PDB file of N, CA and C in Angstrom:
ATOM      1  N   MET A1373     -54.968  20.812 -50.871  1.00  0.00           N
ATOM      2  CA  MET A1373     -55.014  19.668 -49.972  1.00  0.00           C
ATOM      3  C   MET A1373     -53.600  19.182 -49.676  1.00  0.00           C
ATOM      4  N   ASN A1374     -53.460  18.648 -48.516  1.00  0.00           N
ATOM      5  CA  ASN A1374     -52.170  18.139 -48.061  1.00  0.00           C
ATOM      6  C   ASN A1374     -52.156  16.629 -48.248  1.00  0.00           C
ATOM      7  N   ASN A1375     -51.193  16.136 -49.026  1.00  0.00           N
ATOM      8  CA  ASN A1375     -51.111  14.694 -49.302  1.00  0.00           C
ATOM      9  C   ASN A1375     -50.156  13.966 -48.369  1.00  0.00           C
ATOM     10  N   GLN A1376     -49.601  14.659 -47.381  1.00  0.00           N
ATOM     11  CA  GLN A1376     -48.691  14.030 -46.448  1.00  0.00           C
ATOM     12  C   GLN A1376     -49.476  13.246 -45.401  1.00  0.00           C
ATOM     13  N   PRO A1377     -48.940  12.090 -44.998  1.00  0.00           N
ATOM     14  CA  PRO A1377     -49.642  11.306 -43.972  1.00  0.00           C
ATOM     15  C   PRO A1377     -49.610  12.027 -42.631  1.00  0.00           C
ATOM     16  N   ASN A1378     -50.596  11.756 -41.817  1.00  0.00           N
ATOM     17  CA  ASN A1378     -50.675  12.337 -40.484  1.00  0.00           C
ATOM     18  C   ASN A1378     -49.686  11.591 -39.587  1.00  0.00           C
ATOM     19  N   THR A1379     -48.546  12.240 -39.337  1.00  0.00           N
ATOM     20  CA  THR A1379     -47.483  11.564 -38.579  1.00  0.00           C
ATOM     21  C   THR A1379     -47.890  11.328 -37.125  1.00  0.00           C
ATOM     22  N   ASP A1380     -48.743  12.184 -36.578  1.00  0.00           N
ATOM     23  CA  ASP A1380     -49.206  11.971 -35.204  1.00  0.00           C
ATOM     24  C   ASP A1380     -50.025  10.690 -35.102  1.00  0.00           C
ATOM     25  N   ALA A1381     -50.902  10.463 -36.059  1.00  0.00           N
ATOM     26  CA  ALA A1381     -51.724   9.254 -36.057  1.00  0.00           C
ATOM     27  C   ALA A1381     -50.857   8.010 -36.238  1.00  0.00           C
ATOM     28  N   ILE A1382     -49.855   8.111 -37.085  1.00  0.00           N
ATOM     29  CA  ILE A1382     -48.949   6.974 -37.300  1.00  0.00           C
ATOM     30  C   ILE A1382     -48.168   6.685 -36.019  1.00  0.00           C
ATOM     31  N   HIS A1383     -47.704   7.731 -35.359  1.00  0.00           N
ATOM     32  CA  HIS A1383     -46.949   7.573 -34.114  1.00  0.00           C
ATOM     33  C   HIS A1383     -47.816   6.926 -33.030  1.00  0.00           C
ATOM     34  N   VAL A1384     -49.050   7.372 -32.904  1.00  0.00           N
ATOM     35  CA  VAL A1384     -49.970   6.808 -31.918  1.00  0.00           C
ATOM     36  C   VAL A1384     -50.246   5.344 -32.221  1.00  0.00           C
ATOM     37  N   ALA A1385     -50.458   5.022 -33.494  1.00  0.00           N
ATOM     38  CA  ALA A1385     -50.728   3.632 -33.886  1.00  0.00           C
ATOM     39  C   ALA A1385     -49.532   2.730 -33.573  1.00  0.00           C
ATOM     40  N   GLU A1386     -48.322   3.219 -33.829  1.00  0.00           N
ATOM     41  CA  GLU A1386     -47.130   2.431 -33.534  1.00  0.00           C
ATOM     42  C   GLU A1386     -46.983   2.198 -32.027  1.00  0.00           C
ATOM     43  N   LYS A1387     -47.232   3.227 -31.230  1.00  0.00           N
ATOM     44  CA  LYS A1387     -47.126   3.092 -29.776  1.00  0.00           C
ATOM     45  C   LYS A1387     -48.204   2.143 -29.234  1.00  0.00           C
ATOM     46  N   LEU A1388     -49.398   2.219 -29.799  1.00  0.00           N
ATOM     47  CA  LEU A1388     -50.476   1.323 -29.384  1.00  0.00           C
ATOM     48  C   LEU A1388     -50.135  -0.126 -29.715  1.00  0.00           C
ATOM     49  N   HIS A1389     -49.568  -0.351 -30.887  1.00  0.00           N
ATOM     50  CA  HIS A1389     -49.145  -1.698 -31.295  1.00  0.00           C
ATOM     51  C   HIS A1389     -48.079  -2.215 -30.333  1.00  0.00           C
ATOM     52  N   HIS A1390     -47.122  -1.359 -29.974  1.00  0.00           N
ATOM     53  CA  HIS A1390     -46.047  -1.760 -29.065  1.00  0.00           C
ATOM     54  C   HIS A1390     -46.599  -2.098 -27.683  1.00  0.00           C
ATOM     55  N   ALA A1391     -47.497  -1.264 -27.176  1.00  0.00           N
ATOM     56  CA  ALA A1391     -48.081  -1.504 -25.854  1.00  0.00           C
ATOM     57  C   ALA A1391     -48.905  -2.790 -25.834  1.00  0.00           C
ATOM     58  N   THR A1392     -49.659  -3.026 -26.889  1.00  0.00           N
ATOM     59  CA  THR A1392     -50.454  -4.250 -26.993  1.00  0.00           C
ATOM     60  C   THR A1392     -49.545  -5.469 -27.030  1.00  0.00           C
ATOM     61  N   SER A1393     -48.474  -5.365 -27.804  1.00  0.00           N
ATOM     62  CA  SER A1393     -47.519  -6.465 -27.911  1.00  0.00           C
ATOM     63  C   SER A1393     -46.913  -6.803 -26.557  1.00  0.00           C
ATOM     64  N   LEU A1394     -46.517  -5.776 -25.806  1.00  0.00           N
ATOM     65  CA  LEU A1394     -45.925  -6.014 -24.479  1.00  0.00           C
ATOM     66  C   LEU A1394     -46.922  -6.631 -23.515  1.00  0.00           C
ATOM     67  N   ALA A1395     -48.159  -6.161 -23.555  1.00  0.00           N
ATOM     68  CA  ALA A1395     -49.179  -6.706 -22.642  1.00  0.00           C
ATOM     69  C   ALA A1395     -49.485  -8.166 -22.960  1.00  0.00           C
ATOM     70  N   LEU A1396     -49.593  -8.483 -24.239  1.00  0.00           N
ATOM     71  CA  LEU A1396     -49.915  -9.856 -24.626  1.00  0.00           C
ATOM     72  C   LEU A1396     -48.746 -10.816 -24.402  1.00  0.00           C
ATOM     73  N   ALA A1397     -47.534 -10.283 -24.316  1.00  0.00           N
ATOM     74  CA  ALA A1397     -46.349 -11.126 -24.149  1.00  0.00           C
ATOM     75  C   ALA A1397     -46.090 -11.497 -22.689  1.00  0.00           C
ATOM     76  N   GLN A1398     -46.837 -10.941 -21.749  1.00  0.00           N
ATOM     77  CA  GLN A1398     -46.598 -11.198 -20.329  1.00  0.00           C
ATOM     78  C   GLN A1398     -46.601 -12.687 -19.962  1.00  0.00           C
ATOM     79  N   PRO A1399     -47.541 -13.494 -20.450  1.00  0.00           N
ATOM     80  CA  PRO A1399     -47.495 -14.925 -20.080  1.00  0.00           C
ATOM     81  C   PRO A1399     -46.215 -15.624 -20.534  1.00  0.00           C
ATOM     82  N   PHE A1400     -45.671 -15.200 -21.671  1.00  0.00           N
ATOM     83  CA  PHE A1400     -44.452 -15.820 -22.169  1.00  0.00           C
ATOM     84  C   PHE A1400     -43.242 -15.374 -21.350  1.00  0.00           C
ATOM     85  N   ASP A1401     -43.229 -14.126 -20.922  1.00  0.00           N
ATOM     86  CA  ASP A1401     -42.169 -13.654 -20.032  1.00  0.00           C
ATOM     87  C   ASP A1401     -42.248 -14.361 -18.686  1.00  0.00           C
ATOM     88  N   LEU A1402     -43.458 -14.592 -18.208  1.00  0.00           N
ATOM     89  CA  LEU A1402     -43.643 -15.316 -16.950  1.00  0.00           C
ATOM     90  C   LEU A1402     -43.106 -16.746 -17.072  1.00  0.00           C
ATOM     91  N   ALA A1403     -43.364 -17.389 -18.195  1.00  0.00           N
ATOM     92  CA  ALA A1403     -42.860 -18.754 -18.415  1.00  0.00           C
ATOM     93  C   ALA A1403     -41.335 -18.762 -18.408  1.00  0.00           C
ATOM     94  N   ARG A1404     -40.717 -17.769 -19.027  1.00  0.00           N
ATOM     95  CA  ARG A1404     -39.255 -17.685 -19.022  1.00  0.00           C
ATOM     96  C   ARG A1404     -38.730 -17.484 -17.604  1.00  0.00           C
ATOM     97  N   SER A1405     -39.384 -16.623 -16.842  1.00  0.00           N
ATOM     98  CA  SER A1405     -38.965 -16.370 -15.463  1.00  0.00           C
ATOM     99  C   SER A1405     -39.115 -17.617 -14.596  1.00  0.00           C
ATOM    100  N   LEU A1406     -40.220 -18.327 -14.768  1.00  0.00           N
ATOM    101  CA  LEU A1406     -40.437 -19.551 -13.994  1.00  0.00           C
ATOM    102  C   LEU A1406     -39.415 -20.624 -14.351  1.00  0.00           C
ATOM    103  N   TYR A1407     -39.046 -20.712 -15.617  1.00  0.00           N
ATOM    104  CA  TYR A1407     -38.031 -21.671 -16.040  1.00  0.00           C
ATOM    105  C   TYR A1407     -36.702 -21.334 -15.359  1.00  0.00           C
ATOM    106  N   ALA A1408     -36.331 -20.045 -15.376  1.00  0.00           N
ATOM    107  CA  ALA A1408     -35.071 -19.632 -14.750  1.00  0.00           C
ATOM    108  C   ALA A1408     -35.090 -19.896 -13.249  1.00  0.00           C
ATOM    109  N   MET A1409     -36.230 -19.648 -12.612  1.00  0.00           N
ATOM    110  CA  MET A1409     -36.338 -19.900 -11.176  1.00  0.00           C
ATOM    111  C   MET A1409     -36.220 -21.394 -10.874  1.00  0.00           C
ATOM    112  N   ALA A1410     -36.834 -22.218 -11.708  1.00  0.00           N
ATOM    113  CA  ALA A1410     -36.755 -23.665 -11.504  1.00  0.00           C
ATOM    114  C   ALA A1410     -35.321 -24.155 -11.657  1.00  0.00           C
ATOM    115  N   VAL A1411     -34.572 -23.562 -12.564  1.00  0.00           N
ATOM    116  CA  VAL A1411     -33.161 -23.933 -12.720  1.00  0.00           C
ATOM    117  C   VAL A1411     -32.373 -23.524 -11.487  1.00  0.00           C
ATOM    118  N   ARG A1412     -32.611 -22.298 -11.005  1.00  0.00           N
ATOM    119  CA  ARG A1412     -31.889 -21.829  -9.815  1.00  0.00           C
ATOM    120  C   ARG A1412     -32.209 -22.676  -8.588  1.00  0.00           C
ATOM    121  N   LEU A1413     -33.440 -23.156  -8.488  1.00  0.00           N
ATOM    122  CA  LEU A1413     -33.826 -23.994  -7.344  1.00  0.00           C
ATOM    123  C   LEU A1413     -33.386 -25.446  -7.495  1.00  0.00           C
ATOM    124  N   GLY A1414     -32.873 -25.796  -8.661  1.00  0.00           N
ATOM    125  CA  GLY A1414     -32.401 -27.154  -8.890  1.00  0.00           C
ATOM    126  C   GLY A1414     -33.486 -28.118  -9.340  1.00  0.00           C
ATOM    127  N   LEU A1415     -34.655 -27.610  -9.683  1.00  0.00           N
ATOM    128  CA  LEU A1415     -35.740 -28.479 -10.142  1.00  0.00           C
ATOM    129  C   LEU A1415     -35.538 -28.919 -11.591  1.00  0.00           C
ATOM    130  N   ILE A1416     -34.806 -28.099 -12.340  1.00  0.00           N
ATOM    131  CA  ILE A1416     -34.469 -28.398 -13.736  1.00  0.00           C
ATOM    132  C   ILE A1416     -32.959 -28.314 -13.851  1.00  0.00           C
ATOM    133  N   GLU A1417     -32.369 -29.247 -14.580  1.00  0.00           N
ATOM    134  CA  GLU A1417     -30.919 -29.272 -14.755  1.00  0.00           C
ATOM    135  C   GLU A1417     -30.448 -28.000 -15.460  1.00  0.00           C
ATOM    136  N   ASN A1418     -29.347 -27.430 -14.975  1.00  0.00           N
ATOM    137  CA  ASN A1418     -28.762 -26.241 -15.583  1.00  0.00           C
ATOM    138  C   ASN A1418     -27.986 -26.666 -16.826  1.00  0.00           C
ATOM    139  N   SER A1419     -28.587 -26.467 -17.988  1.00  0.00           N
ATOM    140  CA  SER A1419     -27.993 -26.909 -19.241  1.00  0.00           C
ATOM    141  C   SER A1419     -28.190 -25.836 -20.300  1.00  0.00           C
ATOM    142  N   LEU A1420     -27.102 -25.463 -20.965  1.00  0.00           N
ATOM    143  CA  LEU A1420     -27.202 -24.473 -22.038  1.00  0.00           C
ATOM    144  C   LEU A1420     -28.077 -24.976 -23.182  1.00  0.00           C
ATOM    145  N   LEU A1421     -27.968 -26.250 -23.493  1.00  0.00           N
ATOM    146  CA  LEU A1421     -28.773 -26.807 -24.587  1.00  0.00           C
ATOM    147  C   LEU A1421     -30.257 -26.808 -24.241  1.00  0.00           C
ATOM    148  N   SER A1422     -30.570 -27.194 -23.020  1.00  0.00           N
ATOM    149  CA  SER A1422     -31.978 -27.199 -22.603  1.00  0.00           C
ATOM    150  C   SER A1422     -32.543 -25.786 -22.543  1.00  0.00           C
ATOM    151  N   SER A1423     -31.749 -24.860 -22.063  1.00  0.00           N
ATOM    152  CA  SER A1423     -32.187 -23.467 -21.983  1.00  0.00           C
ATOM    153  C   SER A1423     -32.427 -22.888 -23.375  1.00  0.00           C
ATOM    154  N   ALA A1424     -31.537 -23.165 -24.299  1.00  0.00           N
ATOM    155  CA  ALA A1424     -31.702 -22.678 -25.666  1.00  0.00           C
ATOM    156  C   ALA A1424     -32.931 -23.303 -26.322  1.00  0.00           C
ATOM    157  N   ARG A1425     -33.130 -24.597 -26.079  1.00  0.00           N
ATOM    158  CA  ARG A1425     -34.296 -25.288 -26.640  1.00  0.00           C
ATOM    159  C   ARG A1425     -35.595 -24.696 -26.076  1.00  0.00           C
ATOM    160  N   PHE A1426     -35.615 -24.435 -24.764  1.00  0.00           N
ATOM    161  CA  PHE A1426     -36.793 -23.835 -24.148  1.00  0.00           C
ATOM    162  C   PHE A1426     -37.041 -22.442 -24.722  1.00  0.00           C
ATOM    163  N   GLY A1427     -35.997 -21.645 -24.848  1.00  0.00           N
ATOM    164  CA  GLY A1427     -36.134 -20.304 -25.407  1.00  0.00           C
ATOM    165  C   GLY A1427     -36.668 -20.327 -26.827  1.00  0.00           C
ATOM    166  N   ARG A1428     -36.165 -21.241 -27.628  1.00  0.00           N
ATOM    167  CA  ARG A1428     -36.643 -21.380 -29.008  1.00  0.00           C
ATOM    168  C   ARG A1428     -38.104 -21.800 -29.036  1.00  0.00           C
ATOM    169  N   ASP A1429     -38.455 -22.758 -28.203  1.00  0.00           N
ATOM    170  CA  ASP A1429     -39.832 -23.258 -28.174  1.00  0.00           C
ATOM    171  C   ASP A1429     -40.819 -22.188 -27.707  1.00  0.00           C
ATOM    172  N   ILE A1430     -40.449 -21.446 -26.671  1.00  0.00           N
ATOM    173  CA  ILE A1430     -41.369 -20.433 -26.145  1.00  0.00           C
ATOM    174  C   ILE A1430     -41.502 -19.278 -27.139  1.00  0.00           C
ATOM    175  N   SER A1431     -40.424 -18.949 -27.852  1.00  0.00           N
ATOM    176  CA  SER A1431     -40.503 -17.903 -28.886  1.00  0.00           C
ATOM    177  C   SER A1431     -41.406 -18.346 -30.033  1.00  0.00           C
ATOM    178  N   SER A1432     -41.284 -19.603 -30.429  1.00  0.00           N
ATOM    179  CA  SER A1432     -42.145 -20.128 -31.487  1.00  0.00           C
ATOM    180  C   SER A1432     -43.603 -20.125 -31.059  1.00  0.00           C
ATOM    181  N   LEU A1433     -43.852 -20.515 -29.829  1.00  0.00           N
ATOM    182  CA  LEU A1433     -45.215 -20.512 -29.310  1.00  0.00           C
ATOM    183  C   LEU A1433     -45.779 -19.090 -29.259  1.00  0.00           C
ATOM    184  N   GLU A1434     -44.955 -18.139 -28.866  1.00  0.00           N
ATOM    185  CA  GLU A1434     -45.388 -16.739 -28.825  1.00  0.00           C
ATOM    186  C   GLU A1434     -45.758 -16.253 -30.226  1.00  0.00           C
ATOM    187  N   LYS A1435     -44.923 -16.552 -31.203  1.00  0.00           N
ATOM    188  CA  LYS A1435     -45.209 -16.126 -32.585  1.00  0.00           C
ATOM    189  C   LYS A1435     -46.445 -16.814 -33.132  1.00  0.00           C
ATOM    190  N   LEU A1436     -46.624 -18.077 -32.803  1.00  0.00           N
ATOM    191  CA  LEU A1436     -47.783 -18.813 -33.270  1.00  0.00           C
ATOM    192  C   LEU A1436     -49.057 -18.285 -32.625  1.00  0.00           C
ATOM    193  N   THR A1437     -48.991 -17.984 -31.340  1.00  0.00           N
ATOM    194  CA  THR A1437     -50.167 -17.539 -30.601  1.00  0.00           C
ATOM    195  C   THR A1437     -50.544 -16.093 -30.902  1.00  0.00           C
ATOM    196  N   LEU A1438     -49.552 -15.204 -30.906  1.00  0.00           N
ATOM    197  CA  LEU A1438     -49.833 -13.780 -31.026  1.00  0.00           C
ATOM    198  C   LEU A1438     -49.803 -13.244 -32.454  1.00  0.00           C
ATOM    199  N   GLY A1439     -49.215 -13.984 -33.351  1.00  0.00           N
ATOM    200  CA  GLY A1439     -49.183 -13.546 -34.749  1.00  0.00           C
ATOM    201  C   GLY A1439     -48.512 -12.190 -34.900  1.00  0.00           C
ATOM    202  N   PRO A1440     -49.207 -11.203 -35.470  1.00  0.00           N
ATOM    203  CA  PRO A1440     -48.564  -9.905 -35.728  1.00  0.00           C
ATOM    204  C   PRO A1440     -48.220  -9.128 -34.455  1.00  0.00           C
ATOM    205  N   TRP A1441     -48.790  -9.499 -33.312  1.00  0.00           N
ATOM    206  CA  TRP A1441     -48.473  -8.817 -32.054  1.00  0.00           C
ATOM    207  C   TRP A1441     -47.282  -9.431 -31.342  1.00  0.00           C
ATOM    208  N   ALA A1442     -46.730 -10.501 -31.864  1.00  0.00           N
ATOM    209  CA  ALA A1442     -45.550 -11.113 -31.237  1.00  0.00           C
ATOM    210  C   ALA A1442     -44.355 -10.175 -31.379  1.00  0.00           C
ATOM    211  N   ARG A1443     -43.522 -10.197 -30.373  1.00  0.00           N
ATOM    212  CA  ARG A1443     -42.330  -9.343 -30.429  1.00  0.00           C
ATOM    213  C   ARG A1443     -41.351  -9.879 -31.457  1.00  0.00           C
ATOM    214  N   GLN A1444     -40.664  -8.972 -32.101  1.00  0.00           N
ATOM    215  CA  GLN A1444     -39.643  -9.340 -33.077  1.00  0.00           C
ATOM    216  C   GLN A1444     -38.278  -9.207 -32.410  1.00  0.00           C
ATOM    217  N   VAL A1445     -37.487 -10.260 -32.468  1.00  0.00           N
ATOM    218  CA  VAL A1445     -36.176 -10.246 -31.842  1.00  0.00           C
ATOM    219  C   VAL A1445     -35.129  -9.922 -32.868  1.00  0.00           C
TER     220      VAL A1445
END
């Protein structure tokens, strides 16, 4: 008997996890894009502190919502 793990199955599982993670992250990417567009249009003040705070908040929300499927930065 062969005691080595099936590397093909592991590879497929990793790719499936990655694809699922990307698909579930779309709403958070959309929120980031809308924030950037609002800044460019002048609807939101262009501020490094506000942008960093928004990025931190949306990342936290993504991790809270998606759990193990959240992207790791």
